[in-house]
Coordinates of N, CA and C in Angstrom, one line a residue:
M1 N 93.9 116.3 66.6 CA 94.0 115.1 67.2 C 95.1 114.8 68.4
R2 N 95.0 115.2 69.3 CA 96.0 115.0 70.2 C 95.6 113.9 71.5
I3 N 96.4 113.0 72.0 CA 96.3 112.0 72.7 C 97.8 112.0 73.8
Y4 N 97.7 111.8 74.8 CA 99.1 111.9 75.9 C 99.0 110.5 76.0
A5 N 100.6 110.1 76.4 CA 100.7 108.7 76.8 C 101.6 108.4 78.4
I6 N 101.5 107.5 79.0 CA 102.4 107.1 79.8 C 102.8 106.0 79.9
G7 N 103.9 105.6 80.2 CA 105.0 104.5 80.0 C 104.7 103.5 81.3
D8 N 105.3 102.9 81.9 CA 105.3 101.7 82.9 C 105.6 102.5 84.2
I9 N 104.2 102.4 85.3 CA 104.9 103.2 86.6 C 105.5 102.2 87.6
H10 N 105.3 100.8 87.8 CA 105.8 99.9 89.0 C 106.0 100.5 90.2
G11 N 104.8 101.0 90.5 CA 104.8 101.8 92.0 C 105.1 103.0 92.7
H12 N 105.4 103.7 91.6 CA 106.1 104.9 91.4 C 105.0 106.2 91.6
V13 N 104.4 106.4 92.9 CA 103.0 107.3 92.6 C 103.6 108.9 92.7
E14 N 104.9 109.0 93.1 CA 105.5 110.4 92.8 C 105.7 110.7 91.3
K15 N 106.2 109.8 90.6 CA 106.7 110.1 89.4 C 105.5 110.1 88.6
L16 N 104.6 109.0 88.9 CA 103.2 109.2 87.8 C 102.3 110.5 88.3
D17 N 102.5 111.1 89.4 CA 102.2 112.3 89.5 C 102.8 113.3 88.8
A18 N 104.3 113.3 89.0 CA 104.6 114.6 88.1 C 104.5 114.4 86.6
A19 N 104.1 113.2 86.5 CA 103.9 113.0 85.0 C 102.7 113.6 84.3
H20 N 101.7 113.3 85.4 CA 100.8 114.4 85.1 C 100.6 115.6 85.3
Q21 N 101.5 116.1 86.1 CA 101.6 117.5 86.3 C 102.3 118.2 84.9
A22 N 103.4 117.5 84.1 CA 103.5 117.6 83.3 C 102.6 117.7 82.0
I23 N 101.5 117.2 82.1 CA 100.8 116.9 81.0 C 99.5 118.5 81.4
L24 N 99.3 118.4 82.5 CA 98.7 119.6 83.2 C 99.3 121.0 82.5
Q25 N 100.1 121.1 82.5 CA 101.1 122.1 82.3 C 101.1 122.4 80.8
D26 N 101.0 121.1 79.8 CA 100.9 121.3 78.0 C 99.7 121.6 78.0
R27 N 98.4 121.1 79.0 CA 97.2 121.6 78.2 C 96.7 123.2 78.4
E28 N 97.9 123.5 79.5 CA 97.7 125.1 79.9 C 97.9 126.2 78.4
R29 N 99.3 125.2 78.1 CA 99.7 125.8 77.2 C 99.4 125.7 75.8
N30 N 98.7 124.4 75.5 CA 98.0 124.5 74.4 C 96.5 124.2 74.0
G31 N 96.4 124.3 75.5 CA 94.6 123.7 75.0 C 94.6 122.7 75.3
D32 N 92.9 122.4 74.9 CA 92.5 120.9 75.0 C 92.3 120.2 76.0
W33 N 91.3 120.7 76.7 CA 91.5 119.8 78.1 C 90.7 118.2 78.5
T34 N 90.4 117.8 77.1 CA 90.1 116.2 76.7 C 90.3 115.6 76.2
A35 N 91.5 115.8 75.8 CA 92.5 114.6 75.2 C 92.6 114.0 76.4
P36 N 92.6 112.2 75.9 CA 92.9 111.3 76.5 C 94.4 111.6 76.9
V37 N 94.5 110.5 78.4 CA 96.1 110.2 78.5 C 95.7 108.8 78.7
V38 N 96.6 107.9 78.1 CA 96.9 106.2 78.2 C 97.9 106.2 79.2
H39 N 97.6 105.1 79.9 CA 98.7 104.6 80.6 C 99.2 103.0 80.4
L40 N 100.2 102.6 79.8 CA 100.4 101.7 79.3 C 100.6 100.4 80.3
G41 N 100.2 100.2 81.3 CA 100.2 99.3 82.4 C 101.3 99.1 83.2
D42 N 101.5 98.1 83.8 CA 102.6 97.8 84.7 C 102.5 98.8 86.0
L43 N 101.2 98.9 86.5 CA 101.0 100.0 87.7 C 101.8 99.3 88.7
V44 N 102.0 98.0 89.0 CA 102.3 97.7 89.9 C 104.0 97.2 90.0
D45 N 104.3 97.0 91.4 CA 105.8 96.0 91.6 C 106.9 96.7 91.2
R46 N 108.2 96.2 92.1 CA 109.5 96.8 92.0 C 109.6 98.1 93.1
G47 N 108.5 99.3 92.4 CA 108.4 100.5 93.1 C 108.1 100.4 94.5
P48 N 107.7 101.2 95.1 CA 107.7 101.3 96.9 C 106.3 101.7 97.1
D49 N 105.4 101.6 96.0 CA 104.0 102.2 96.8 C 102.8 101.7 95.6
S50 N 103.0 100.5 95.2 CA 102.0 100.2 94.1 C 100.4 100.3 94.8
K51 N 100.1 100.2 95.9 CA 98.9 100.7 96.2 C 98.4 102.3 96.1
S52 N 99.3 103.0 96.5 CA 98.9 104.5 95.7 C 98.6 104.6 94.5
V53 N 99.4 104.4 93.7 CA 99.2 104.5 92.2 C 97.9 104.0 91.7
I54 N 97.9 102.8 92.1 CA 96.4 102.0 92.0 C 94.7 102.8 92.4
E55 N 95.5 103.7 94.0 CA 94.6 104.5 94.0 C 94.5 105.9 93.7
Y56 N 95.7 106.5 92.9 CA 95.6 107.3 92.7 C 94.6 107.5 91.2
L57 N 95.0 106.2 90.4 CA 94.5 106.4 88.7 C 92.4 105.6 89.1
M58 N 92.6 105.1 90.2 CA 91.1 104.9 90.5 C 90.4 106.4 90.8
A59 N 90.7 106.9 91.3 CA 90.2 108.1 92.3 C 90.2 109.4 90.8
G60 N 90.7 109.4 89.5 CA 91.1 110.1 89.0 C 90.2 109.8 88.0
I61 N 89.6 108.4 87.6 CA 88.5 107.8 86.7 C 87.2 108.4 87.4
A62 N 87.4 108.0 88.7 CA 86.1 108.1 89.2 C 85.9 109.6 89.3
E63 N 86.8 110.8 88.7 CA 86.3 112.2 89.1 C 86.1 112.6 87.4
G64 N 86.1 111.7 86.6 CA 86.0 111.8 85.5 C 86.9 112.3 84.4
A65 N 88.1 112.1 84.9 CA 89.5 112.4 84.0 C 89.4 111.7 82.9
P66 N 90.2 111.8 81.6 CA 90.0 111.3 80.3 C 90.7 110.3 80.1
W67 N 91.1 109.0 81.2 CA 92.0 108.5 81.6 C 91.8 107.3 81.0
I68 N 93.0 106.5 80.0 CA 92.5 104.8 80.0 C 93.7 104.4 80.5
V69 N 93.7 103.3 81.4 CA 94.3 102.3 81.6 C 94.4 101.0 81.3
L70 N 95.9 100.6 80.7 CA 96.0 99.2 80.4 C 96.4 98.5 81.3
K71 N 96.2 97.0 80.9 CA 96.7 96.0 81.7 C 98.3 95.8 81.4
G72 N 99.1 95.9 82.4 CA 100.2 95.2 82.0 C 100.8 93.8 82.4
N73 N 101.9 93.0 82.1 CA 102.2 91.5 82.5 C 102.0 91.5 84.3
H74 N 102.8 92.6 84.8 CA 103.0 92.5 86.2 C 101.4 93.1 87.3
D75 N 100.5 93.7 86.2 CA 99.3 93.5 87.0 C 98.7 92.4 86.8
R76 N 98.6 91.8 85.5 CA 98.1 90.6 85.4 C 98.7 89.6 86.6
M77 N 100.1 89.5 86.5 CA 100.6 88.5 87.9 C 100.3 89.0 89.2
F78 N 100.0 90.0 89.6 CA 99.9 90.4 91.0 C 98.0 90.0 91.3
V79 N 97.6 90.1 90.2 CA 95.7 89.5 90.5 C 95.5 88.1 90.3
D80 N 96.7 87.1 89.5 CA 96.9 85.9 89.5 C 97.7 85.4 91.0
F81 N 98.5 86.5 91.5 CA 98.7 86.0 93.1 C 97.7 85.6 93.9
I82 N 97.0 86.8 93.6 CA 95.8 86.9 94.8 C 95.0 85.8 95.0
E83 N 94.4 85.7 93.4 CA 93.4 84.8 93.3 C 93.7 83.4 93.2
C84 N 95.0 83.1 93.5 CA 95.4 81.9 93.1 C 95.1 80.9 94.3
D85 N 94.1 79.8 94.2 CA 93.7 78.8 94.9 C 94.1 77.3 94.8
D86 N 95.5 76.9 93.7 CA 96.1 76.2 93.7 C 96.9 75.5 95.2
E87 N 97.5 74.4 94.7 CA 98.1 74.0 95.9 C 99.6 74.5 96.3
E88 N 99.9 74.5 94.8 CA 101.4 75.5 95.1 C 101.3 76.5 94.6
P89 N 102.1 77.2 94.6 CA 102.5 78.6 94.0 C 102.1 78.9 92.7
R90 N 101.5 80.0 92.1 CA 102.0 79.9 90.4 C 103.1 80.6 90.2
L91 N 103.7 80.2 89.2 CA 104.9 80.7 88.9 C 105.2 81.7 87.6
F92 N 105.6 82.4 87.4 CA 105.3 83.4 86.1 C 106.9 83.4 85.3
R93 N 107.0 82.9 84.3 CA 108.4 82.8 83.8 C 109.5 82.1 84.4
G94 N 108.7 80.9 85.5 CA 109.6 80.4 86.0 C 110.0 80.5 87.3
M95 N 109.5 81.6 87.4 CA 109.5 82.5 88.8 C 108.4 82.8 89.8
S96 N 108.9 82.4 91.2 CA 107.5 82.7 91.9 C 107.4 84.5 92.1
Y97 N 106.3 84.8 91.9 CA 105.9 86.3 92.0 C 106.4 87.1 93.3
L98 N 107.0 86.4 94.4 CA 107.9 87.3 95.2 C 109.5 87.3 95.1
H99 N 109.9 86.7 93.6 CA 111.3 86.6 93.2 C 111.6 87.8 93.2
D100 N 112.8 88.5 93.6 CA 113.6 89.5 93.5 C 113.3 90.3 92.2
T101 N 113.0 89.5 91.1 CA 113.3 89.8 90.1 C 112.2 90.4 89.2
L102 N 110.8 90.2 90.0 CA 109.8 90.7 89.8 C 109.2 91.7 90.7
G103 N 109.2 91.9 91.7 CA 109.3 92.5 92.8 C 107.7 92.7 93.2
G104 N 107.5 91.4 93.5 CA 106.0 91.4 93.9 C 106.0 91.7 95.5
R105 N 107.1 91.4 95.9 CA 107.2 91.6 97.5 C 106.7 93.3 97.9
T106 N 107.3 94.1 97.0 CA 107.6 95.7 97.5 C 105.8 95.8 97.2
T107 N 105.0 95.1 96.5 CA 103.6 95.7 96.3 C 102.9 95.3 97.4
L108 N 103.0 93.8 98.2 CA 102.6 93.3 99.1 C 102.9 94.3 100.3
E109 N 104.2 94.8 100.0 CA 104.5 95.9 101.6 C 103.9 97.0 101.6
S110 N 103.5 97.3 100.4 CA 102.6 98.8 100.2 C 101.1 98.6 100.8
Y111 N 100.9 97.4 100.9 CA 99.8 96.9 101.5 C 99.9 96.5 103.2
G112 N 101.1 96.7 103.5 CA 101.2 96.3 104.9 C 101.6 94.5 105.0
V113 N 101.5 93.9 104.3 CA 102.0 92.6 103.9 C 103.3 92.1 103.9
T114 N 104.2 92.2 104.6 CA 105.4 91.8 105.2 C 105.7 90.1 105.5
G115 N 107.1 90.0 105.3 CA 107.3 88.6 106.3 C 109.1 88.5 105.5
G116 N 109.6 87.6 106.4 CA 111.1 87.8 106.2 C 111.3 86.5 104.7
L117 N 112.6 86.6 104.3 CA 113.2 85.9 102.9 C 112.5 84.5 102.9
L118 N 112.2 84.2 104.1 CA 112.3 82.6 104.3 C 110.7 82.4 104.9
S119 N 110.1 83.3 104.7 CA 108.3 83.1 104.9 C 107.7 82.8 103.7
R120 N 106.4 81.4 104.3 CA 106.1 80.8 103.4 C 105.3 81.4 102.2
E121 N 105.3 81.3 100.9 CA 104.5 82.3 100.4 C 103.1 81.8 100.1
R122 N 102.8 80.7 100.3 CA 101.3 80.4 100.6 C 100.6 81.7 101.8
T123 N 101.4 81.4 103.0 CA 101.6 82.4 104.2 C 101.2 84.2 103.6
L124 N 102.4 84.2 102.9 CA 102.2 85.9 102.5 C 100.6 85.9 101.5
Q125 N 100.2 85.0 100.8 CA 99.3 85.1 99.9 C 98.0 85.5 100.5
S126 N 98.2 84.4 101.7 CA 96.9 84.3 102.3 C 96.6 85.8 103.2
K127 N 97.8 86.5 103.8 CA 97.8 87.9 104.0 C 97.4 88.9 103.2
A128 N 97.7 88.5 102.2 CA 97.3 89.3 100.8 C 95.8 89.4 100.5
V129 N 95.6 88.6 100.7 CA 94.0 88.0 100.4 C 92.8 89.3 101.2
E130 N 93.5 89.1 102.5 CA 92.7 89.6 103.5 C 93.5 91.6 103.3
A131 N 94.3 91.8 103.1 CA 94.7 92.8 102.9 C 94.5 93.9 101.8
V132 N 94.5 93.2 100.2 CA 94.4 94.1 99.6 C 92.6 94.0 99.2
P133 N 92.1 95.2 98.8 CA 90.7 95.5 98.7 C 90.6 94.7 97.4
Q134 N 89.3 94.3 97.6 CA 88.7 93.5 96.4 C 89.0 94.6 95.1
S135 N 88.6 95.6 95.1 CA 88.3 97.0 94.5 C 89.6 97.1 93.8
H136 N 90.8 96.9 94.4 CA 91.7 96.8 93.5 C 92.4 95.7 92.4
I137 N 91.4 94.7 93.0 CA 91.6 93.9 92.3 C 91.0 93.5 91.0
D138 N 89.5 93.8 90.9 CA 88.8 94.1 90.4 C 89.0 95.0 89.1
F139 N 89.5 96.4 89.5 CA 89.7 97.2 88.8 C 91.3 97.3 88.0
L140 N 92.0 96.0 88.2 CA 93.3 95.5 87.9 C 93.0 94.0 86.5
D141 N 91.9 93.9 87.0 CA 91.5 92.8 86.0 C 90.7 93.4 85.0
A142 N 89.9 94.4 85.4 CA 89.0 94.5 84.5 C 89.9 95.6 83.3
R143 N 91.2 95.9 83.5 CA 92.0 96.8 82.4 C 91.9 96.6 80.9
P144 N 91.7 97.1 80.2 CA 91.7 96.5 78.4 C 93.1 96.4 78.1
L145 N 93.5 95.8 77.0 CA 95.1 95.0 76.6 C 95.3 96.2 75.9
F146 N 94.7 96.7 75.1 CA 94.9 97.5 74.2 C 93.7 98.9 74.1
F147 N 94.3 99.9 73.2 CA 93.3 101.0 72.8 C 93.8 101.8 71.5
R148 N 92.8 101.5 71.0 CA 93.2 102.3 69.3 C 92.7 103.6 69.3
F149 N 93.5 104.5 68.8 CA 93.2 106.1 69.0 C 93.4 106.4 67.5
G150 N 92.7 106.4 66.1 CA 92.9 106.7 65.4 C 93.9 105.8 64.3
E151 N 95.3 106.3 64.0 CA 96.3 105.3 63.3 C 97.0 105.1 64.6
I152 N 96.8 105.5 65.6 CA 97.9 104.8 66.8 C 97.4 103.6 67.8
L153 N 98.1 102.3 68.0 CA 97.5 101.5 68.9 C 98.5 101.5 69.9
F154 N 97.7 101.8 71.1 CA 98.7 101.6 72.7 C 98.4 100.2 73.3
V155 N 99.4 99.5 73.8 CA 99.3 98.5 74.0 C 100.9 97.8 74.8
H156 N 100.5 97.1 76.0 CA 101.5 96.9 77.1 C 102.7 96.4 76.7
A157 N 102.8 95.5 75.8 CA 104.3 94.9 75.1 C 104.1 95.1 74.0
G158 N 103.4 94.7 72.9 CA 103.6 95.0 71.7 C 102.0 93.7 71.0
I159 N 102.6 93.5 69.8 CA 101.9 92.5 69.1 C 102.5 91.6 68.1
R160 N 101.8 90.3 68.3 CA 102.7 89.5 67.0 C 102.4 90.3 66.1
P161 N 103.7 90.2 65.1 CA 103.5 90.3 63.9 C 103.0 89.8 63.2
G162 N 101.9 89.9 62.0 CA 101.4 89.1 60.8 C 99.7 88.8 61.5
V163 N 99.7 89.0 62.8 CA 98.1 88.8 63.5 C 97.2 89.7 63.6
P164 N 96.0 89.5 62.6 CA 95.3 90.4 63.0 C 95.2 91.1 64.4
L165 N 94.7 92.1 64.6 CA 94.3 92.6 66.1 C 93.6 91.8 66.6
E166 N 92.2 91.5 66.2 CA 91.1 90.7 66.9 C 91.4 89.3 67.0
D167 N 93.0 88.7 66.6 CA 93.2 87.4 66.7 C 94.5 87.4 67.4
Q168 N 94.8 88.7 68.1 CA 96.1 89.0 69.1 C 95.8 88.1 70.2
V169 N 96.6 87.2 71.2 CA 96.2 86.4 72.5 C 96.9 87.5 73.5
E170 N 96.9 87.3 74.8 CA 96.8 88.0 75.7 C 98.0 88.1 76.2
E171 N 98.8 86.8 76.1 CA 100.0 86.2 76.0 C 101.2 86.9 75.5
D172 N 100.8 87.3 74.4 CA 101.8 88.0 73.4 C 101.8 89.7 73.9
L173 N 100.4 90.2 73.9 CA 99.9 91.5 74.3 C 100.6 92.1 75.4
L174 N 100.9 91.3 76.2 CA 101.5 91.3 77.7 C 103.0 91.1 77.9
W175 N 103.3 90.2 77.0 CA 105.0 89.5 77.2 C 105.6 89.7 76.1
I176 N 105.2 90.3 74.9 CA 106.1 89.9 74.0 C 107.3 91.0 73.7
R177 N 108.5 90.3 73.2 CA 109.5 91.3 72.9 C 110.1 91.0 71.5
G178 N 111.1 90.2 71.7 CA 111.9 89.9 70.1 C 110.9 89.7 69.3
P179 N 110.4 88.8 68.6 CA 109.6 88.6 67.4 C 108.7 90.3 66.8
F180 N 108.4 91.0 68.1 CA 108.1 92.2 67.7 C 108.9 93.3 67.6
L181 N 109.9 93.3 68.7 CA 110.5 94.2 69.0 C 111.8 94.7 67.3
D182 N 112.0 93.5 67.0 CA 113.0 93.3 65.7 C 112.5 93.2 64.6
D183 N 110.7 93.4 64.0 CA 110.1 93.3 63.2 C 109.9 95.1 62.2
P184 N 110.8 95.3 61.5 CA 110.6 96.8 61.1 C 109.7 96.6 60.2
G185 N 108.8 95.5 59.8 CA 107.5 96.0 58.9 C 106.3 96.8 59.8
D186 N 105.2 97.3 58.9 CA 104.2 98.3 58.6 C 103.6 97.1 59.5
H187 N 102.6 97.7 61.0 CA 101.9 96.7 61.5 C 100.2 97.1 61.4
G188 N 100.4 98.0 60.4 CA 99.0 98.6 60.1 C 98.5 99.7 61.0
A189 N 99.1 100.2 62.1 CA 99.2 101.3 62.9 C 100.6 101.2 63.6
L190 N 100.0 102.7 64.1 CA 101.6 103.0 64.9 C 101.5 102.2 66.2
I191 N 102.1 101.4 66.7 CA 102.5 100.8 68.1 C 103.2 101.2 69.1
V192 N 102.3 101.8 70.2 CA 103.1 102.5 70.9 C 103.2 102.0 72.2
H193 N 103.8 101.3 73.1 CA 104.4 100.0 74.2 C 105.3 100.7 75.0
G194 N 105.2 99.6 76.0 CA 106.1 99.9 77.3 C 106.8 98.4 77.3
H195 N 106.6 98.3 78.4 CA 107.4 96.7 78.8 C 108.8 96.6 78.7
T196 N 109.6 97.2 77.4 CA 110.4 96.9 77.3 C 111.5 98.2 77.8
P197 N 112.4 98.2 78.8 CA 113.0 99.7 79.5 C 113.9 100.3 78.2
V198 N 113.6 101.4 77.9 CA 114.8 102.6 77.3 C 115.4 103.6 78.0
D199 N 116.4 104.1 77.4 CA 117.1 105.4 78.4 C 116.1 106.4 78.0
E200 N 115.6 106.6 76.8 CA 114.7 107.7 76.3 C 113.9 107.2 75.2
I201 N 112.7 107.8 75.2 CA 111.9 107.6 74.4 C 112.3 107.2 73.3
E202 N 111.4 106.3 72.6 CA 112.3 105.6 71.4 C 111.5 106.1 70.4
H203 N 111.6 106.5 68.9 CA 110.5 106.2 67.6 C 111.4 105.4 66.8
W204 N 110.6 104.2 66.3 CA 111.4 103.4 65.1 C 110.2 103.2 64.0
G205 N 109.6 104.0 63.6 CA 108.7 104.3 62.5 C 107.4 103.4 62.5
N206 N 107.9 102.4 63.1 CA 106.6 101.5 63.4 C 106.4 101.3 64.7
R207 N 106.7 101.7 66.0 CA 106.4 101.8 67.3 C 107.1 102.7 68.1
V208 N 106.6 103.1 69.0 CA 107.3 104.2 69.7 C 107.3 103.4 71.4
A209 N 108.6 102.8 71.6 CA 108.9 102.4 72.8 C 109.1 104.2 74.2
L210 N 108.2 103.5 75.3 CA 107.3 104.4 76.1 C 108.0 104.5 77.7
D211 N 108.8 102.8 77.7 CA 109.3 102.5 79.3 C 110.4 103.0 79.5
T212 N 110.6 104.3 80.1 CA 111.9 104.9 80.5 C 112.3 104.3 81.8
G213 N 111.7 103.6 81.9 CA 112.8 102.5 83.5 C 112.6 103.3 84.7
A214 N 111.3 103.8 84.7 CA 111.1 103.9 86.1 C 111.3 103.3 87.2
A215 N 111.1 101.8 86.7 CA 111.2 100.5 87.8 C 112.7 100.8 88.5
F216 N 113.3 100.9 87.5 CA 115.2 101.1 87.6 C 115.7 102.5 88.2
G217 N 114.9 103.2 88.6 CA 115.6 104.3 89.0 C 115.6 105.6 88.0
G218 N 114.8 104.9 86.4 CA 114.7 106.4 85.8 C 113.7 107.0 85.8
P219 N 113.1 108.1 84.9 CA 112.7 109.2 85.0 C 111.1 108.2 84.6
L220 N 109.9 109.2 84.5 CA 108.5 108.4 84.0 C 108.0 109.8 83.2
V221 N 108.8 109.4 81.7 CA 108.6 110.4 80.7 C 107.3 110.4 79.9
P222 N 106.1 111.4 80.1 CA 104.9 111.0 79.2 C 105.4 111.8 77.9
A223 N 104.4 111.4 76.9 CA 104.2 111.8 75.5 C 103.4 112.3 75.0
V224 N 103.1 113.4 74.2 CA 101.9 113.8 73.5 C 102.3 113.7 72.0
F225 N 101.1 112.8 71.2 CA 100.9 112.8 69.8 C 99.8 113.4 69.3
E226 N 100.2 114.3 68.3 CA 99.8 115.5 67.7 C 99.8 115.6 66.5
D227 N 98.6 115.7 65.8 CA 98.5 115.6 64.1 C 99.8 115.0 63.8
G228 N 100.4 113.7 63.9 CA 101.4 112.7 63.1 C 102.8 113.1 64.1
E229 N 102.9 113.9 64.8 CA 104.0 114.4 65.8 C 103.9 113.5 66.8
L230 N 105.0 113.0 67.5 CA 105.3 113.0 68.7 C 106.3 114.0 69.7
F231 N 106.2 114.1 70.7 CA 107.1 115.2 71.9 C 107.0 114.1 73.0
A232 N 108.0 114.1 73.5 CA 108.4 114.1 74.7 C 108.0 115.3 75.9
L233 N 107.3 115.2 76.9 CA 107.1 116.6 78.0 C 108.1 116.4 78.8
T234 N 108.8 117.3 78.7 CA 110.0 117.5 80.0 C 109.7 118.9 80.7
E235 N 110.9 119.3 81.3 CA 110.5 120.3 82.5 C 110.8 122.0 81.5
Y236 N 111.0 121.7 80.6 CA 111.2 122.7 79.2 C 110.1 122.7 78.6
G237 N 109.4 121.7 78.5 CA 108.0 121.9 77.6 C 108.2 120.8 76.6
R238 N 107.8 120.9 75.6 CA 107.7 119.9 74.5 C 109.2 119.2 73.5
S239 N 109.3 118.2 73.5 CA 110.8 118.0 73.0 C 110.5 117.1 71.9
P240 N 110.3 117.6 70.3 CA 109.9 116.6 69.3 C 111.0 115.3 69.5
I241 N 110.3 114.1 69.1 CA 111.2 112.9 68.7 C 110.8 112.5 67.1
R242 N 111.6 112.6 66.5 CA 111.4 112.2 65.3 C 111.7 110.6 64.8
A243 N 111.1 110.0 64.1 CA 110.8 108.8 63.5 C 112.3 108.5 63.3
G244 N 112.8 107.1 63.4 CA 114.0 106.8 63.2 C 114.9 107.2 63.9
S245 N 114.8 107.8 65.3 CA 115.7 108.6 66.1 C 115.2 108.3 67.3
A246 N 116.5 107.5 68.2 CA 116.0 107.8 69.8 C 115.8 108.3 70.7
R247 N 116.7 109.8 70.3 CA 116.8 110.5 70.9 C 115.8 111.9 70.7
P248 N 115.9 112.8 71.6 CA 114.2 113.9 71.5 C 115.5 114.6 70.8
G249 N 114.5 115.5 69.9 CA 115.0 116.8 69.3 C 116.3 116.5 68.3

């Protein structure tokens, strides 16, 4: 039983390709060409080429690659920004999608939509509606919120502790932090998530954090889960990550 996972990409298509090359090398060393690869969402924003990230993943899936791509909160925000027909722009955690903190401008720029800092948001949104292919919006909108693989549950942000999986809400699955991160309890599955950046892959027994900060200059480190063990895939091959330890090996 083997499965690969990749954390938050945030518009870094070169890092995404490097992560897949590391997975390819691991397949060549260890066999099994059919093991799934789960992407934990946040395909867009902050990085330089969100458009190419979406195209990369769409092309791989179309060619039959065993890839699962989950939805992240930034993917949700991008879709909501494009589809918003309200008189006033939609806010996310009190911020415009174009706020530097969220990084939406870089996503629009990857589609050729540019404007100065004083450009009206509605003007840029209208340009984005024309520039962003509907197929990209449909792809992001159709992403599942989680993926279960045996005793492992893959999700973008985490889960609400104590709530059955079938009763979890999208808001928590895409945005939750403290109540989930601070809970040491057994969730009924090992929860593998991104959303909250860490310096290195962390395994806390009940959860594994895979967002290694690609959006902020960090690497995009793929992981492999096999027979109850977790490994980071590095340039030197597999590096074991043990439960309760935040550092490889």
